[in-house]
Amino acid sequence: MRHSLLRLLLSGMILTGCWANVPPSDKPEPTTAPAASPDSSRQTSPDESVSIVITPASPKVDGTITLHEFPEAISLSRQVPGAAVAFTARLARDETVTWRLGTDEDAADGWSVLRPHFPLNEAYVITAEVLGDSGEVLQTVTLDSVVALDRNAPHLFDERSAKAGDVVAGMTITSFSMTPFPDMPLSYAGIVEFAGETTVKATYQHFGAETEFLANAICFHVDPEYETRLPRSLGDERATFFCAKNADAIRAHVGPAGSTGHATVILDHYTFDYRPTETWNRATVVKIDAEPDPNLFDETAVKTGDVVAEWTVTAIEKTGNTYHDFGIIRFSGEARGTGTFYQENAETVCFEPDRSFAVKIPRSLQEPRGTGVCAANSRDVLAKLGNVTNRRGELVISDYRYDKRDSIDSFNQAVFVDYRLLDR
């Protein structure tokens, strides 16, 4: 949880590119556009079947691809005659970013820009000009954005022109300090302070003292239907997330450290913080109505016979007495739900449950790793389903084993009783 959270928070903050010749990935479905009609006065023997291909970011563990990501690659669909190709992305904010690539001895798959750093949640037009030896344009290919960005949406503000006194998402800017990175026109960093109350619904996590960067913090992932109630900049590609400025005042309402749940939150004094460091948005929680998840247990107090989320503790095998080395707790019961299959290694298939399924599986307050569960009968599952990495599915599990040992082969397991893929 910690590392995936920090990656999400910091994704896209540094806009330094890396160029390489790579074929488009066959995992996500790419976006393509046909070649523009050639201008016979400027082009020689254009290949009208060539197109620009955008390979989206790899799917998340829940199987989705979000527009709040930089793409994996921009490329021509295949090589065409020419000495070089120049890609230019023009954004709705009248800013551009350009990559010029030369021929490569391994260019059979066409020229590509690896991890081009511009946000896909901004409207854009990409142009690829295939150049000859003297720089003449042999062919031009264009691709229009798949995003219809409403720059006037009331929750968005423009980093270039926003100022104190502006109203965004019903809140008033009281302090504005955002500046562009040198030589990086698509990236702005800084802090914007707001005044004004709003109400959101969100899932929350009460982090423990051992959590790096977020020790003792109480943080909220805002539900999608409430995201527009909080200000965000045009260039902010992060998920809508904030932490409480007054965590001590609400700690008693959200459950002990390690707790997760869902809450309705009234907040004020929102701080939009977009900087390339371990920081995040913050707000003062005025009122909270929290519902802790029903699947939580305290591994330091649990005992045989206890019932957790309709599972019964059948055995406790302690192997250590440290935070990272506790032992194994076995549960009897059964649960069903949806999520995403993945493979821990070539022999082990695992499953990341959707939240509606995750709250049916016991989770320790002392375990921040998340809710993934691996199959005790992986061989049978792989024989039936084959390669299941990043495949959506439905699953029934039984005989759950919570495993927290200081060992490389320590992971939570269950018998996968019934399973099927949903995206065949």
PDB file of C-alpha atoms in Angstrom, residues 69-260:
ATOM      1  CA  GLU A  69      -1.020   8.626 -16.627  1.00  0.00           C
ATOM      2  CA  PHE A  70       1.752   9.319 -19.072  1.00  0.00           C
ATOM      3  CA  PRO A  71       1.627   6.817 -21.965  1.00  0.00           C
ATOM      4  CA  GLU A  72       4.217   4.085 -22.293  1.00  0.00           C
ATOM      5  CA  ALA A  73       5.136   5.102 -25.834  1.00  0.00           C
ATOM      6  CA  ILE A  74       4.317   7.184 -28.878  1.00  0.00           C
ATOM      7  CA  SER A  75       5.411   5.660 -32.157  1.00  0.00           C
ATOM      8  CA  LEU A  76       4.760   5.224 -35.835  1.00  0.00           C
ATOM      9  CA  SER A  77       2.962   1.975 -36.473  1.00  0.00           C
ATOM     10  CA  ARG A  78       5.868   0.819 -38.621  1.00  0.00           C
ATOM     11  CA  GLN A  79       8.999   2.128 -40.302  1.00  0.00           C
ATOM     12  CA  VAL A  80       8.686   4.300 -43.390  1.00  0.00           C
ATOM     13  CA  PRO A  81      11.403   5.645 -45.695  1.00  0.00           C
ATOM     14  CA  GLY A  82      13.140   8.670 -44.255  1.00  0.00           C
ATOM     15  CA  ALA A  83      16.085   9.876 -42.217  1.00  0.00           C
ATOM     16  CA  ALA A  84      14.298  10.982 -39.041  1.00  0.00           C
ATOM     17  CA  VAL A  85      10.920  11.625 -37.494  1.00  0.00           C
ATOM     18  CA  ALA A  86       9.871  14.568 -35.342  1.00  0.00           C
ATOM     19  CA  PHE A  87       6.960  14.142 -32.944  1.00  0.00           C
ATOM     20  CA  THR A  88       5.267  17.267 -31.612  1.00  0.00           C
ATOM     21  CA  ALA A  89       2.523  17.293 -28.970  1.00  0.00           C
ATOM     22  CA  ARG A  90       0.486  20.489 -28.765  1.00  0.00           C
ATOM     23  CA  LEU A  91      -1.646  20.884 -25.667  1.00  0.00           C
ATOM     24  CA  ALA A  92      -4.793  22.871 -24.978  1.00  0.00           C
ATOM     25  CA  ARG A  93      -2.722  25.275 -22.881  1.00  0.00           C
ATOM     26  CA  ASP A  94      -0.906  26.344 -26.062  1.00  0.00           C
ATOM     27  CA  GLU A  95       2.234  24.539 -24.960  1.00  0.00           C
ATOM     28  CA  THR A  96       4.255  22.092 -27.001  1.00  0.00           C
ATOM     29  CA  VAL A  97       6.771  19.361 -26.459  1.00  0.00           C
ATOM     30  CA  THR A  98       8.853  17.939 -29.308  1.00  0.00           C
ATOM     31  CA  TRP A  99      10.963  14.823 -29.779  1.00  0.00           C
ATOM     32  CA  ARG A 100      13.219  14.310 -32.816  1.00  0.00           C
ATOM     33  CA  LEU A 101      14.462  10.792 -33.425  1.00  0.00           C
ATOM     34  CA  GLY A 102      16.954   9.519 -35.974  1.00  0.00           C
ATOM     35  CA  THR A 103      17.108   6.193 -37.757  1.00  0.00           C
ATOM     36  CA  ASP A 104      18.214   3.177 -35.797  1.00  0.00           C
ATOM     37  CA  GLU A 105      19.702  -0.106 -37.003  1.00  0.00           C
ATOM     38  CA  ASP A 106      16.945  -1.859 -35.079  1.00  0.00           C
ATOM     39  CA  ALA A 107      14.128   0.296 -36.452  1.00  0.00           C
ATOM     40  CA  ALA A 108      11.964  -2.448 -37.925  1.00  0.00           C
ATOM     41  CA  ASP A 109       9.063  -1.482 -35.703  1.00  0.00           C
ATOM     42  CA  GLY A 110       9.190   2.223 -36.502  1.00  0.00           C
ATOM     43  CA  TRP A 111      10.502   5.128 -34.444  1.00  0.00           C
ATOM     44  CA  SER A 112       9.178   5.373 -30.906  1.00  0.00           C
ATOM     45  CA  VAL A 113       9.367   7.719 -27.946  1.00  0.00           C
ATOM     46  CA  LEU A 114       9.554   5.730 -24.732  1.00  0.00           C
ATOM     47  CA  ARG A 115       7.490   7.180 -21.849  1.00  0.00           C
ATOM     48  CA  PRO A 116       6.846  10.582 -23.429  1.00  0.00           C
ATOM     49  CA  HIS A 117       6.199  12.979 -20.582  1.00  0.00           C
ATOM     50  CA  PHE A 118       3.000  14.843 -21.253  1.00  0.00           C
ATOM     51  CA  PRO A 119      -0.332  14.255 -19.491  1.00  0.00           C
ATOM     52  CA  LEU A 120      -3.018  12.307 -21.309  1.00  0.00           C
ATOM     53  CA  ASN A 121      -5.686  14.050 -19.235  1.00  0.00           C
ATOM     54  CA  GLU A 122      -4.970  17.253 -21.179  1.00  0.00           C
ATOM     55  CA  ALA A 123      -6.400  17.803 -24.667  1.00  0.00           C
ATOM     56  CA  TYR A 124      -3.652  17.483 -27.275  1.00  0.00           C
ATOM     57  CA  VAL A 125      -2.807  17.005 -30.936  1.00  0.00           C
ATOM     58  CA  ILE A 126       0.235  14.922 -31.884  1.00  0.00           C
ATOM     59  CA  THR A 127       1.976  15.436 -35.204  1.00  0.00           C
ATOM     60  CA  ALA A 128       4.700  13.202 -36.638  1.00  0.00           C
ATOM     61  CA  GLU A 129       6.773  14.570 -39.503  1.00  0.00           C
ATOM     62  CA  VAL A 130       8.919  12.063 -41.379  1.00  0.00           C
ATOM     63  CA  LEU A 131      12.005  13.937 -42.572  1.00  0.00           C
ATOM     64  CA  GLY A 132      14.398  13.361 -45.427  1.00  0.00           C
ATOM     65  CA  ASP A 133      18.172  13.644 -45.430  1.00  0.00           C
ATOM     66  CA  SER A 134      18.025  17.416 -45.863  1.00  0.00           C
ATOM     67  CA  GLY A 135      15.242  17.927 -43.341  1.00  0.00           C
ATOM     68  CA  GLU A 136      12.482  18.090 -45.926  1.00  0.00           C
ATOM     69  CA  VAL A 137       9.079  16.762 -44.820  1.00  0.00           C
ATOM     70  CA  LEU A 138       8.304  13.507 -46.602  1.00  0.00           C
ATOM     71  CA  GLN A 139       5.100  12.713 -44.766  1.00  0.00           C
ATOM     72  CA  THR A 140       2.907  14.128 -41.994  1.00  0.00           C
ATOM     73  CA  VAL A 141       0.743  12.047 -39.673  1.00  0.00           C
ATOM     74  CA  THR A 142      -1.561  13.502 -37.006  1.00  0.00           C
ATOM     75  CA  LEU A 143      -3.491  12.143 -34.031  1.00  0.00           C
ATOM     76  CA  ASP A 144      -6.176  14.079 -32.168  1.00  0.00           C
ATOM     77  CA  SER A 145      -6.669  13.721 -28.425  1.00  0.00           C
ATOM     78  CA  VAL A 146      -9.193  11.195 -27.143  1.00  0.00           C
ATOM     79  CA  VAL A 147      -9.856  13.661 -24.296  1.00  0.00           C
ATOM     80  CA  ALA A 148     -12.390  16.445 -24.579  1.00  0.00           C
ATOM     81  CA  LEU A 149     -11.015  18.659 -21.841  1.00  0.00           C
ATOM     82  CA  ASP A 150     -13.413  21.219 -20.422  1.00  0.00           C
ATOM     83  CA  ARG A 151     -10.980  23.936 -19.422  1.00  0.00           C
ATOM     84  CA  ASN A 152     -13.876  25.837 -17.866  1.00  0.00           C
ATOM     85  CA  ALA A 153     -14.857  23.038 -15.477  1.00  0.00           C
ATOM     86  CA  PRO A 154     -15.354  24.796 -12.115  1.00  0.00           C
ATOM     87  CA  HIS A 155     -12.956  22.492 -10.224  1.00  0.00           C
ATOM     88  CA  LEU A 156      -9.981  23.143 -12.551  1.00  0.00           C
ATOM     89  CA  PHE A 157      -7.544  26.032 -12.342  1.00  0.00           C
ATOM     90  CA  ASP A 158      -4.813  27.087 -14.764  1.00  0.00           C
ATOM     91  CA  GLU A 159      -1.395  27.183 -13.099  1.00  0.00           C
ATOM     92  CA  ARG A 160      -0.300  30.013 -15.427  1.00  0.00           C
ATOM     93  CA  SER A 161      -3.043  32.483 -14.607  1.00  0.00           C
ATOM     94  CA  ALA A 162      -4.709  31.530 -11.302  1.00  0.00           C
ATOM     95  CA  LYS A 163      -4.360  34.035  -8.457  1.00  0.00           C
ATOM     96  CA  ALA A 164      -5.524  34.813  -4.959  1.00  0.00           C
ATOM     97  CA  GLY A 165      -9.223  35.618  -4.913  1.00  0.00           C
ATOM     98  CA  ASP A 166     -10.174  33.188  -7.694  1.00  0.00           C
ATOM     99  CA  VAL A 167     -12.978  30.753  -6.856  1.00  0.00           C
ATOM    100  CA  VAL A 168     -12.368  27.104  -7.769  1.00  0.00           C
ATOM    101  CA  ALA A 169     -14.859  24.323  -6.935  1.00  0.00           C
ATOM    102  CA  GLY A 170     -16.654  26.775  -4.658  1.00  0.00           C
ATOM    103  CA  MET A 171     -13.463  27.521  -2.679  1.00  0.00           C
ATOM    104  CA  THR A 172     -11.508  30.768  -2.695  1.00  0.00           C
ATOM    105  CA  ILE A 173      -7.764  30.870  -3.329  1.00  0.00           C
ATOM    106  CA  THR A 174      -6.141  32.618  -0.370  1.00  0.00           C
ATOM    107  CA  SER A 175      -2.536  32.017  -1.376  1.00  0.00           C
ATOM    108  CA  PHE A 176      -1.058  30.995  -4.737  1.00  0.00           C
ATOM    109  CA  SER A 177       2.530  29.921  -5.322  1.00  0.00           C
ATOM    110  CA  MET A 178       3.125  27.754  -8.419  1.00  0.00           C
ATOM    111  CA  THR A 179       6.005  28.134 -10.869  1.00  0.00           C
ATOM    112  CA  PRO A 180       7.163  26.167 -13.931  1.00  0.00           C
ATOM    113  CA  PHE A 181      10.182  23.944 -13.756  1.00  0.00           C
ATOM    114  CA  PRO A 182      13.092  25.432 -15.737  1.00  0.00           C
ATOM    115  CA  ASP A 183      12.989  24.234 -19.371  1.00  0.00           C
ATOM    116  CA  MET A 184       9.920  22.102 -18.606  1.00  0.00           C
ATOM    117  CA  PRO A 185       6.928  24.087 -19.875  1.00  0.00           C
ATOM    118  CA  LEU A 186       4.393  21.350 -19.152  1.00  0.00           C
ATOM    119  CA  SER A 187       5.157  21.083 -15.459  1.00  0.00           C
ATOM    120  CA  TYR A 188       4.253  23.461 -12.664  1.00  0.00           C
ATOM    121  CA  ALA A 189       4.985  22.896  -9.006  1.00  0.00           C
ATOM    122  CA  GLY A 190       3.979  24.612  -5.800  1.00  0.00           C
ATOM    123  CA  ILE A 191       1.249  25.119  -3.235  1.00  0.00           C
ATOM    124  CA  VAL A 192      -2.191  26.698  -3.458  1.00  0.00           C
ATOM    125  CA  GLU A 193      -4.239  27.422  -0.321  1.00  0.00           C
ATOM    126  CA  PHE A 194      -8.038  27.514  -0.362  1.00  0.00           C
ATOM    127  CA  ALA A 195     -10.785  28.596   2.039  1.00  0.00           C
ATOM    128  CA  GLY A 196     -14.307  27.206   1.967  1.00  0.00           C
ATOM    129  CA  GLU A 197     -16.112  24.054   3.040  1.00  0.00           C
ATOM    130  CA  THR A 198     -17.163  21.136   0.876  1.00  0.00           C
ATOM    131  CA  THR A 199     -18.436  17.594   1.454  1.00  0.00           C
ATOM    132  CA  VAL A 200     -16.960  14.456  -0.108  1.00  0.00           C
ATOM    133  CA  LYS A 201     -17.219  10.706   0.303  1.00  0.00           C
ATOM    134  CA  ALA A 202     -14.001   8.725   0.376  1.00  0.00           C
ATOM    135  CA  THR A 203     -12.244   5.569   1.469  1.00  0.00           C
ATOM    136  CA  TYR A 204      -9.728   6.232   4.209  1.00  0.00           C
ATOM    137  CA  GLN A 205      -6.684   4.684   5.824  1.00  0.00           C
ATOM    138  CA  HIS A 206      -5.333   5.349   9.308  1.00  0.00           C
ATOM    139  CA  PHE A 207      -1.592   4.759   8.937  1.00  0.00           C
ATOM    140  CA  GLY A 208       0.475   3.324  11.766  1.00  0.00           C
ATOM    141  CA  ALA A 209       3.587   4.791  13.342  1.00  0.00           C
ATOM    142  CA  GLU A 210       5.815   2.440  11.293  1.00  0.00           C
ATOM    143  CA  THR A 211       4.628   3.812   7.935  1.00  0.00           C
ATOM    144  CA  GLU A 212       7.327   5.732   6.096  1.00  0.00           C
ATOM    145  CA  PHE A 213       6.387   9.343   5.216  1.00  0.00           C
ATOM    146  CA  LEU A 214       2.765   8.872   6.372  1.00  0.00           C
ATOM    147  CA  ALA A 215       3.326   7.804   9.982  1.00  0.00           C
ATOM    148  CA  ASN A 216       0.129   8.306  12.029  1.00  0.00           C
ATOM    149  CA  ALA A 217      -1.568  10.100   9.131  1.00  0.00           C
ATOM    150  CA  ILE A 218      -5.249   9.712   8.234  1.00  0.00           C
ATOM    151  CA  CYS A 219      -5.714  10.005   4.481  1.00  0.00           C
ATOM    152  CA  PHE A 220      -8.612   9.845   2.035  1.00  0.00           C
ATOM    153  CA  HIS A 221      -9.040   8.551  -1.524  1.00  0.00           C
ATOM    154  CA  VAL A 222     -12.020  10.535  -2.826  1.00  0.00           C
ATOM    155  CA  ASP A 223     -14.809   8.596  -4.545  1.00  0.00           C
ATOM    156  CA  PRO A 224     -14.882   9.332  -8.316  1.00  0.00           C
ATOM    157  CA  GLU A 225     -18.302  10.998  -8.217  1.00  0.00           C
ATOM    158  CA  TYR A 226     -16.996  13.528  -5.655  1.00  0.00           C
ATOM    159  CA  GLU A 227     -13.648  14.357  -7.301  1.00  0.00           C
ATOM    160  CA  THR A 228     -14.952  17.546  -8.927  1.00  0.00           C
ATOM    161  CA  ARG A 229     -15.703  19.007  -5.487  1.00  0.00           C
ATOM    162  CA  LEU A 230     -11.991  19.561  -4.864  1.00  0.00           C
ATOM    163  CA  PRO A 231      -9.742  21.951  -6.820  1.00  0.00           C
ATOM    164  CA  ARG A 232      -7.115  20.543  -9.135  1.00  0.00           C
ATOM    165  CA  SER A 233      -4.765  22.103 -11.673  1.00  0.00           C
ATOM    166  CA  LEU A 234      -4.965  21.432 -15.393  1.00  0.00           C
ATOM    167  CA  GLY A 235      -1.640  19.588 -15.229  1.00  0.00           C
ATOM    168  CA  ASP A 236      -2.380  17.445 -12.178  1.00  0.00           C
ATOM    169  CA  GLU A 237      -2.477  13.792 -13.266  1.00  0.00           C
ATOM    170  CA  ARG A 238      -2.776  12.319  -9.750  1.00  0.00           C
ATOM    171  CA  ALA A 239      -5.775  10.586  -8.243  1.00  0.00           C
ATOM    172  CA  THR A 240      -7.788  12.796  -5.883  1.00  0.00           C
ATOM    173  CA  PHE A 241      -6.231  12.182  -2.481  1.00  0.00           C
ATOM    174  CA  PHE A 242      -5.677  14.227   0.673  1.00  0.00           C
ATOM    175  CA  CYS A 243      -4.616  13.787   4.292  1.00  0.00           C
ATOM    176  CA  ALA A 244      -6.142  15.369   7.385  1.00  0.00           C
ATOM    177  CA  LYS A 245      -4.299  18.356   8.856  1.00  0.00           C
ATOM    178  CA  ASN A 246      -5.981  17.660  12.200  1.00  0.00           C
ATOM    179  CA  ALA A 247      -5.519  13.877  12.394  1.00  0.00           C
ATOM    180  CA  ASP A 248      -5.459  13.834  16.201  1.00  0.00           C
ATOM    181  CA  ALA A 249      -8.908  15.434  16.358  1.00  0.00           C
ATOM    182  CA  ILE A 250     -10.548  12.699  14.274  1.00  0.00           C
ATOM    183  CA  ARG A 251      -8.467   9.680  15.302  1.00  0.00           C
ATOM    184  CA  ALA A 252     -11.132   8.335  17.646  1.00  0.00           C
ATOM    185  CA  HIS A 253     -13.717   8.341  14.828  1.00  0.00           C
ATOM    186  CA  VAL A 254     -11.834   6.191  12.301  1.00  0.00           C
ATOM    187  CA  GLY A 255     -10.641   3.253  14.384  1.00  0.00           C
ATOM    188  CA  PRO A 256      -7.173   2.302  15.620  1.00  0.00           C
ATOM    189  CA  ALA A 257      -3.989   2.623  13.584  1.00  0.00           C
ATOM    190  CA  GLY A 258      -4.160   0.307  10.587  1.00  0.00           C
ATOM    191  CA  SER A 259      -7.890   0.821  10.128  1.00  0.00           C
ATOM    192  CA  THR A 260      -9.486   1.367   6.736  1.00  0.00           C
TER     193      THR A 260
END
